Amino acid sequence: MNKEEQEIEKDQQRRRKRRRRQRRSTSFRWKRLFGIILALLIICGVTIAGVNHVVSLFTDKNETTSTTETQTSMSTTPLKQQALDKPMYILVVGRDNEHPTQGDTLFLVSVNKEQNNVDIIGIPSNSKIESRDKKTAETINTIYSTGGIDLTKAVVEDIFHITIPYYMIVDEDSFKQSLQVLGTPDFFVETDMYHTDATSGIQDIQIAKGYQALSADSAYGYMRYADDGNDMLGRMQRQERFMKAILNSYDASYTITKLWHIWRIWDHYETNISTFDMLRLAFSLRTLPQDNIHYYILAGTKEVLPSEQEVWTINPTDAQRLIGITMGTVSPDENTDEMEVVHSSKNKKVDDVDTDLTKEQGI
């Protein structure tokens, strides 16, 4: 083989090596690209599956929560509405740390997902409950110390002639934890509020009159405060004013952040409603306008017992009228004013109180 032929052979070998390197490089690039695509598909699939699972928690009406789930080590009851005119009733009991055996605050909350409205009925804690023989009487806040949430729920069921499947107990810790997560609104305090603990001698409530941003501690003091006359009705009016301010400041738009807030605070409550059921309910009410949240106080009159204890004598006709409103069979304007109470034989709306306070602020 002459020199020229040798050069040709070497050149062909170099070309063959170059083609083999190109094939290996191309094969490697395609394998790497295929691996990237496969990884992206897996990530997308997992993400979509997760989103579908979360959405199904809130949208699948046929799915029920197992009663074996626990909420603060307690059994739960599936949260569902049976019919258009049968809202879900939830009894909310506020428990004072100073008197943990007493139900210091009571609200009956009616949630009607089908009609997209919520009714909140305040029950004065000194409401008189007579025995079946009508010979003795006690106030509803002492019922909790006698029979706990079950007996309290049964008594409220007797007042309104309904079944209340659900309950929620709020104490100082859960109340403050909730406000630390949700935040507190700027709020007008209508009078100076000072209270000294009888046992320790420490002033545990110190709130000056005026427009201010309440801390969680101050907000709790505002909710607990009763004036020198121990006016439970006035305290309930303030409690509903504060709840209304919280809900008004917490706009109704649905966000993942709000679900996360519910997830964080729900374990602090003693309740038979599971976290997932509460998340599903929040999702279903994501379009609820503020105007569809109504506040009432169970009407009645003040009465002083022979023992000189002041109690609230419930108006049974008004109790049935309020239930008719929650079912949609009675108009709120039909002989009942929203947020109306009867106090010393005079009608007074909590909305009117808000109007008076607004004028006082000069707004």
CSV table of C-alpha atoms in Angstrom, one decimal:
chain,number,residue,atom,x,y,z
A,1,MET,CA,0.0,0.0,0.0
A,2,ASN,CA,1.5,3.3,-1.1
A,3,LYS,CA,1.6,6.4,1.0
A,4,GLU,CA,-1.4,8.0,-0.7
A,5,GLU,CA,-3.6,4.9,0.0
A,6,GLN,CA,-2.4,5.0,3.7
A,7,GLU,CA,-3.5,8.6,4.0
A,8,ILE,CA,-6.9,7.7,2.5
A,9,GLU,CA,-7.4,4.8,4.9
A,10,LYS,CA,-6.4,7.0,7.9
A,11,ASP,CA,-8.9,9.7,6.8
A,12,GLN,CA,-11.7,7.1,6.5
A,13,GLN,CA,-10.9,5.8,10.0
A,14,ARG,CA,-11.1,9.3,11.5
A,15,ARG,CA,-14.4,9.8,9.8
A,16,ARG,CA,-15.8,6.5,11.2
A,17,LYS,CA,-14.6,7.5,14.7
A,18,ARG,CA,-16.2,10.9,14.3
A,19,ARG,CA,-19.6,9.4,13.3
A,20,ARG,CA,-19.5,6.9,16.2
A,21,ARG,CA,-18.8,9.8,18.6
A,22,GLN,CA,-21.7,11.8,17.1
A,23,ARG,CA,-24.1,8.8,17.4
A,24,ARG,CA,-23.1,8.3,21.1
A,25,SER,CA,-23.5,12.0,21.8
A,26,THR,CA,-26.9,12.1,20.0
A,27,SER,CA,-28.0,9.0,21.9
A,28,PHE,CA,-26.9,10.6,25.2
A,29,ARG,CA,-28.8,13.8,24.5
A,30,TRP,CA,-32.0,12.0,23.6
A,31,LYS,CA,-31.7,9.8,26.7
A,32,ARG,CA,-31.2,12.9,28.9
A,33,LEU,CA,-34.1,14.7,27.2
A,34,PHE,CA,-36.3,11.7,27.6
A,35,GLY,CA,-35.4,11.5,31.3
A,36,ILE,CA,-36.3,15.2,31.8
A,37,ILE,CA,-39.6,14.7,30.0
A,38,LEU,CA,-40.4,11.6,32.1
A,39,ALA,CA,-39.6,13.5,35.3
A,40,LEU,CA,-41.8,16.4,34.3
A,41,LEU,CA,-44.7,14.0,33.4
A,42,ILE,CA,-44.4,12.3,36.8
A,43,ILE,CA,-44.3,15.7,38.6
A,44,CYS,CA,-47.4,16.9,36.7
A,45,GLY,CA,-49.2,13.7,37.3
A,46,VAL,CA,-48.6,13.8,41.1
A,47,THR,CA,-49.6,17.5,41.2
A,48,ILE,CA,-52.8,16.9,39.2
A,49,ALA,CA,-53.7,13.9,41.4
A,50,GLY,CA,-53.1,15.9,44.5
A,51,VAL,CA,-55.2,18.8,43.3
A,52,ASN,CA,-58.0,16.5,42.3
A,53,HIS,CA,-57.8,14.9,45.7
A,54,VAL,CA,-58.1,18.2,47.5
A,55,VAL,CA,-60.9,19.5,45.3
A,56,SER,CA,-62.8,16.2,45.8
A,57,LEU,CA,-62.7,16.8,49.6
A,58,PHE,CA,-64.7,20.0,49.1
A,59,THR,CA,-66.9,19.2,46.1
A,60,ASP,CA,-67.9,15.5,46.4
A,61,LYS,CA,-71.3,15.7,48.1
A,62,ASN,CA,-71.6,11.9,48.3
A,63,GLU,CA,-68.4,11.6,50.3
A,64,THR,CA,-68.9,11.5,54.0
A,65,THR,CA,-66.3,11.7,56.8
A,66,SER,CA,-65.8,8.6,58.8
A,67,THR,CA,-67.0,8.8,62.3
A,68,THR,CA,-63.9,7.1,63.4
A,69,GLU,CA,-61.9,10.2,62.8
A,70,THR,CA,-61.1,12.2,66.0
A,71,GLN,CA,-61.1,15.9,66.7
A,72,THR,CA,-59.1,16.6,69.9
A,73,SER,CA,-59.5,12.9,70.8
A,74,MET,CA,-63.3,13.0,70.2
A,75,SER,CA,-65.6,11.2,67.8
A,76,THR,CA,-66.9,13.4,65.0
A,77,THR,CA,-70.3,13.5,63.2
A,78,PRO,CA,-70.5,13.9,59.4
A,79,LEU,CA,-71.4,17.5,58.5
A,80,LYS,CA,-74.2,17.5,56.0
A,81,GLN,CA,-77.5,19.2,55.2
A,82,GLN,CA,-80.5,16.9,55.0
A,83,ALA,CA,-82.8,19.2,53.0
A,84,LEU,CA,-83.4,22.7,51.7
A,85,ASP,CA,-85.4,23.7,54.8
A,86,LYS,CA,-83.3,21.8,57.3
A,87,PRO,CA,-80.1,23.8,57.9
A,88,MET,CA,-77.2,22.5,59.9
A,89,TYR,CA,-77.4,23.6,63.5
A,90,ILE,CA,-74.2,24.1,65.6
A,91,LEU,CA,-74.2,25.0,69.3
A,92,VAL,CA,-71.2,27.2,70.1
A,93,VAL,CA,-70.4,27.4,73.8
A,94,GLY,CA,-67.9,29.8,75.3
A,95,ARG,CA,-66.2,28.4,78.4
A,96,ASP,CA,-64.6,30.8,80.8
A,97,ASN,CA,-61.2,29.6,82.2
A,98,GLU,CA,-62.1,31.1,85.6
A,99,HIS,CA,-65.2,28.9,85.7
A,100,PRO,CA,-64.4,26.1,83.3
A,101,THR,CA,-67.5,24.1,84.3
A,102,GLN,CA,-69.9,26.9,83.2
A,103,GLY,CA,-71.0,27.7,79.7
A,104,ASP,CA,-70.4,31.4,79.9
A,105,THR,CA,-71.6,32.2,76.3
A,106,LEU,CA,-74.0,30.4,74.0
A,107,PHE,CA,-74.7,30.8,70.3
A,108,LEU,CA,-76.9,28.7,68.0
A,109,VAL,CA,-75.4,28.9,64.5
A,110,SER,CA,-77.6,27.9,61.6
A,111,VAL,CA,-75.8,27.1,58.3
A,112,ASN,CA,-77.9,26.6,55.2
A,113,LYS,CA,-75.6,25.8,52.3
A,114,GLU,CA,-78.5,25.3,49.9
A,115,GLN,CA,-79.9,28.8,50.5
A,116,ASN,CA,-76.4,30.3,51.0
A,117,ASN,CA,-77.0,32.0,54.4
A,118,VAL,CA,-75.9,31.8,58.0
A,119,ASP,CA,-77.9,32.9,61.0
A,120,ILE,CA,-76.3,33.4,64.4
A,121,ILE,CA,-78.6,33.5,67.5
A,122,GLY,CA,-77.3,34.7,70.8
A,123,ILE,CA,-78.7,33.0,73.9
A,124,PRO,CA,-78.1,35.1,77.1
A,125,SER,CA,-76.2,32.9,79.5
A,126,ASN,CA,-78.5,33.9,82.4
A,127,SER,CA,-81.6,32.6,80.5
A,128,LYS,CA,-84.0,31.0,82.9
A,129,ILE,CA,-84.5,27.2,82.5
A,130,GLU,CA,-87.4,25.8,84.5
A,131,SER,CA,-87.7,22.3,85.6
A,132,ARG,CA,-90.3,20.1,84.1
A,133,ASP,CA,-92.4,20.4,87.2
A,134,LYS,CA,-92.1,24.2,87.1
A,135,LYS,CA,-91.1,24.2,90.8
A,136,THR,CA,-87.4,25.1,90.4
A,137,ALA,CA,-85.4,27.1,87.9
A,138,GLU,CA,-81.7,27.6,87.1
A,139,THR,CA,-79.8,29.6,84.4
A,140,ILE,CA,-78.6,28.0,81.2
A,141,ASN,CA,-74.9,28.6,82.0
A,142,THR,CA,-75.1,26.3,85.1
A,143,ILE,CA,-76.6,23.5,82.9
A,144,TYR,CA,-73.1,23.0,81.4
A,145,SER,CA,-71.6,22.3,84.9
A,146,THR,CA,-74.4,19.8,85.6
A,147,GLY,CA,-74.4,17.7,82.4
A,148,GLY,CA,-71.7,19.2,80.1
A,149,ILE,CA,-72.2,19.8,76.4
A,150,ASP,CA,-74.7,16.9,76.0
A,151,LEU,CA,-77.2,18.3,78.5
A,152,THR,CA,-76.7,21.9,77.4
A,153,LYS,CA,-77.4,20.8,73.8
A,154,ALA,CA,-80.5,19.0,74.9
A,155,VAL,CA,-81.8,22.0,76.8
A,156,VAL,CA,-81.2,24.3,73.8
A,157,GLU,CA,-83.0,21.7,71.6
A,158,ASP,CA,-86.0,22.0,74.0
A,159,ILE,CA,-86.0,25.8,73.7
A,160,PHE,CA,-86.1,25.8,69.9
A,161,HIS,CA,-87.8,22.4,69.3
A,162,ILE,CA,-85.0,21.3,66.9
A,163,THR,CA,-82.2,18.7,66.7
A,164,ILE,CA,-78.7,20.1,67.1
A,165,PRO,CA,-76.2,17.5,65.8
A,166,TYR,CA,-73.1,19.6,66.1
A,167,TYR,CA,-71.3,21.6,68.8
A,168,MET,CA,-68.1,23.6,69.3
A,169,ILE,CA,-66.6,24.7,72.6
A,170,VAL,CA,-64.4,27.8,72.7
A,171,ASP,CA,-62.1,28.6,75.6
A,172,GLU,CA,-59.6,31.4,76.3
A,173,ASP,CA,-56.7,29.6,74.6
A,174,SER,CA,-58.6,28.6,71.4
A,175,PHE,CA,-60.1,32.1,71.1
A,176,LYS,CA,-56.7,33.8,71.4
A,177,GLN,CA,-55.1,31.3,69.0
A,178,SER,CA,-57.8,32.0,66.5
A,179,LEU,CA,-57.2,35.8,66.6
A,180,GLN,CA,-53.5,35.4,66.4
A,181,VAL,CA,-54.0,33.5,63.1
A,182,LEU,CA,-56.9,35.5,61.7
A,183,GLY,CA,-55.9,38.9,63.1
A,184,THR,CA,-58.1,41.4,64.9
A,185,PRO,CA,-59.9,44.4,63.2
A,186,ASP,CA,-59.7,48.0,64.2
A,187,PHE,CA,-62.6,48.4,66.6
A,188,PHE,CA,-64.4,51.1,68.5
A,189,VAL,CA,-64.8,50.3,72.2
A,190,GLU,CA,-67.9,52.1,73.4
A,191,THR,CA,-66.8,52.6,77.1
A,192,ASP,CA,-63.9,52.2,79.5
A,193,MET,CA,-63.7,48.6,80.6
A,194,TYR,CA,-61.8,47.7,83.8
A,195,HIS,CA,-62.2,44.5,85.8
A,196,THR,CA,-60.2,43.2,88.8
A,197,ASP,CA,-60.0,39.5,89.5
A,198,ALA,CA,-61.7,38.7,92.8
A,199,THR,CA,-59.3,35.9,93.7
A,200,SER,CA,-55.9,37.3,92.6
A,201,GLY,CA,-56.7,41.0,93.0
A,202,ILE,CA,-55.1,41.6,89.5
A,203,GLN,CA,-56.8,43.9,87.0
A,204,ASP,CA,-57.3,41.4,84.2
A,205,ILE,CA,-59.3,43.7,81.9
A,206,GLN,CA,-57.9,47.2,81.0
A,207,ILE,CA,-59.5,48.6,77.8
A,208,ALA,CA,-59.9,52.4,77.3
A,209,LYS,CA,-62.8,53.8,75.4
A,210,GLY,CA,-62.1,54.6,71.7
A,211,TYR,CA,-61.2,53.4,68.3
A,212,GLN,CA,-58.2,51.0,68.5
A,213,ALA,CA,-56.5,47.8,67.3
A,214,LEU,CA,-57.3,45.2,69.9
A,215,SER,CA,-54.7,42.6,70.8
A,216,ALA,CA,-55.9,39.0,71.3
A,217,ASP,CA,-55.8,39.6,75.1
A,218,SER,CA,-57.8,42.8,74.9
A,219,ALA,CA,-60.3,41.2,72.5
A,220,TYR,CA,-60.9,38.4,75.0
A,221,GLY,CA,-61.4,40.9,77.7
A,222,TYR,CA,-63.9,42.8,75.6
A,223,MET,CA,-65.9,39.6,75.0
A,224,ARG,CA,-65.9,38.7,78.7
A,225,TYR,CA,-66.6,42.2,80.1
A,226,ALA,CA,-69.9,42.8,81.9
A,227,ASP,CA,-70.7,46.2,83.4
A,228,ASP,CA,-71.3,46.9,87.1
A,229,GLY,CA,-74.9,45.7,86.7
A,230,ASN,CA,-73.6,42.4,85.3
A,231,ASP,CA,-75.7,43.0,82.2
A,232,MET,CA,-75.5,39.7,80.3
A,233,LEU,CA,-77.6,41.2,77.5
A,234,GLY,CA,-75.3,44.1,76.9
A,235,ARG,CA,-72.3,41.7,76.9
A,236,MET,CA,-74.0,39.6,74.2
A,237,GLN,CA,-74.6,42.7,72.1
A,238,ARG,CA,-70.9,43.5,72.3
A,239,GLN,CA,-70.0,39.9,71.5
A,240,GLU,CA,-72.1,39.9,68.3
A,241,ARG,CA,-70.7,43.4,67.4
A,242,PHE,CA,-67.2,42.0,67.6
A,243,MET,CA,-68.0,38.8,65.7
A,244,LYS,CA,-69.6,41.0,63.0
A,245,ALA,CA,-66.4,43.1,62.8
A,246,ILE,CA,-64.2,40.0,62.5
A,247,LEU,CA,-66.3,38.6,59.7
A,248,ASN,CA,-66.5,41.9,57.9
A,249,SER,CA,-62.8,42.4,58.0
A,250,TYR,CA,-62.2,38.8,56.8
A,251,ASP,CA,-63.5,39.2,53.2
A,252,ALA,CA,-65.6,36.5,51.7
A,253,SER,CA,-63.2,35.6,48.8
A,254,TYR,CA,-62.0,32.0,48.8
A,255,THR,CA,-58.2,31.5,49.0
A,256,ILE,CA,-55.9,28.7,49.9
A,257,THR,CA,-54.6,30.9,52.7
A,258,LYS,CA,-58.0,30.9,54.4
A,259,LEU,CA,-58.2,27.1,54.2
A,260,TRP,CA,-54.7,27.0,55.8
A,261,HIS,CA,-56.0,29.3,58.6
A,262,ILE,CA,-58.9,27.0,59.3
A,263,TRP,CA,-56.6,24.0,59.3
A,264,ARG,CA,-54.3,25.7,61.8
A,265,ILE,CA,-56.9,26.8,64.3
A,266,TRP,CA,-59.5,24.0,64.2
A,267,ASP,CA,-57.6,21.6,66.4
A,268,HIS,CA,-57.7,24.1,69.2
A,269,TYR,CA,-61.5,23.7,69.5
A,270,GLU,CA,-63.4,21.0,71.3
A,271,THR,CA,-65.9,19.9,68.6
A,272,ASN,CA,-67.5,17.0,66.9
A,273,ILE,CA,-66.9,18.5,63.5
A,274,SER,CA,-63.8,17.2,61.8
A,275,THR,CA,-61.2,19.4,60.2
A,276,PHE,CA,-61.9,18.1,56.7
A,277,ASP,CA,-65.6,18.7,57.1
A,278,MET,CA,-65.0,22.2,58.2
A,279,LEU,CA,-62.7,22.8,55.3
A,280,ARG,CA,-65.4,21.4,52.9
A,281,LEU,CA,-68.0,23.7,54.5
A,282,ALA,CA,-65.7,26.8,54.2
A,283,PHE,CA,-65.2,25.9,50.5
A,284,SER,CA,-69.0,25.5,49.9
A,285,LEU,CA,-69.6,29.0,51.5
A,286,ARG,CA,-66.8,30.7,49.6
A,287,THR,CA,-69.3,32.9,47.7
A,288,LEU,CA,-71.3,33.8,50.8
A,289,PRO,CA,-71.9,37.6,50.9
A,290,GLN,CA,-71.6,39.4,54.2
A,291,ASP,CA,-75.3,40.5,53.9
A,292,ASN,CA,-76.3,36.8,54.1
A,293,ILE,CA,-74.9,36.5,57.6
A,294,HIS,CA,-77.6,37.5,60.1
A,295,TYR,CA,-77.3,38.1,63.8
A,296,TYR,CA,-80.1,37.8,66.4
A,297,ILE,CA,-80.4,37.7,70.2
A,298,LEU,CA,-83.1,35.5,71.6
A,299,ALA,CA,-85.9,37.8,72.8
A,300,GLY,CA,-87.2,37.9,76.4
A,301,THR,CA,-87.6,40.1,79.4
A,302,LYS,CA,-85.6,40.6,82.6
A,303,GLU,CA,-86.9,39.0,85.8
A,304,VAL,CA,-85.6,39.1,89.3
A,305,LEU,CA,-86.0,35.9,91.3
A,306,PRO,CA,-86.9,35.8,95.0
A,307,SER,CA,-83.2,35.0,95.6
A,308,GLU,CA,-82.5,38.5,94.0
A,309,GLN,CA,-80.8,36.8,91.0
A,310,GLU,CA,-81.5,38.5,87.7
A,311,VAL,CA,-82.4,36.2,84.9
A,312,TRP,CA,-83.6,36.4,81.3
A,313,THR,CA,-87.0,34.9,80.7
A,314,ILE,CA,-87.1,33.6,77.2
A,315,ASN,CA,-89.9,34.5,74.8
A,316,PRO,CA,-90.9,31.0,73.4
A,317,THR,CA,-92.8,32.6,70.5
A,318,ASP,CA,-89.7,34.4,69.3
A,319,ALA,CA,-87.7,31.2,69.6
A,320,GLN,CA,-90.0,29.5,67.1
A,321,ARG,CA,-90.0,32.6,64.9
A,322,LEU,CA,-86.2,32.6,64.7
A,323,ILE,CA,-86.2,28.9,63.7
A,324,GLY,CA,-88.7,29.7,61.0
A,325,ILE,CA,-86.2,32.3,59.7
A,326,THR,CA,-83.4,29.8,59.7
A,327,MET,CA,-85.5,27.4,57.7
A,328,GLY,CA,-86.6,30.0,55.2
A,329,THR,CA,-90.3,29.7,56.1
A,330,VAL,CA,-90.5,33.1,57.9
A,331,SER,CA,-89.1,36.3,56.5
A,332,PRO,CA,-86.7,38.2,58.8
A,333,ASP,CA,-88.9,41.3,58.3
A,334,GLU,CA,-92.1,39.4,59.4
A,335,ASN,CA,-92.6,40.6,63.0
A,336,THR,CA,-89.0,40.1,63.8
A,337,ASP,CA,-86.2,42.7,63.3
A,338,GLU,CA,-82.7,41.3,62.7
A,339,MET,CA,-80.5,41.7,65.7
A,340,GLU,CA,-83.5,42.6,67.8
A,341,VAL,CA,-83.8,42.1,71.5
A,342,VAL,CA,-86.4,43.0,74.1
A,343,HIS,CA,-84.9,44.8,77.1
A,344,SER,CA,-87.0,46.3,79.9
A,345,SER,CA,-90.0,46.1,77.6
A,346,LYS,CA,-88.3,48.2,74.9
A,347,ASN,CA,-87.0,47.0,71.5
A,348,LYS,CA,-83.4,47.7,70.7
A,349,LYS,CA,-81.4,46.6,67.7
A,350,VAL,CA,-77.7,45.9,67.9
A,351,ASP,CA,-77.5,47.6,64.5
A,352,ASP,CA,-78.9,50.7,66.1
A,353,VAL,CA,-76.1,50.4,68.7
A,354,ASP,CA,-73.5,50.3,65.9
A,355,THR,CA,-75.2,53.4,64.3
A,356,ASP,CA,-75.0,55.3,67.7
A,357,LEU,CA,-71.4,54.4,68.1
A,358,THR,CA,-70.6,55.5,64.6
A,359,LYS,CA,-72.1,58.9,65.3
A,360,GLU,CA,-70.1,59.1,68.5
A,361,GLN,CA,-66.9,58.4,66.6
A,362,GLY,CA,-67.8,61.3,64.3
A,363,ILE,CA,-67.7,59.0,61.2
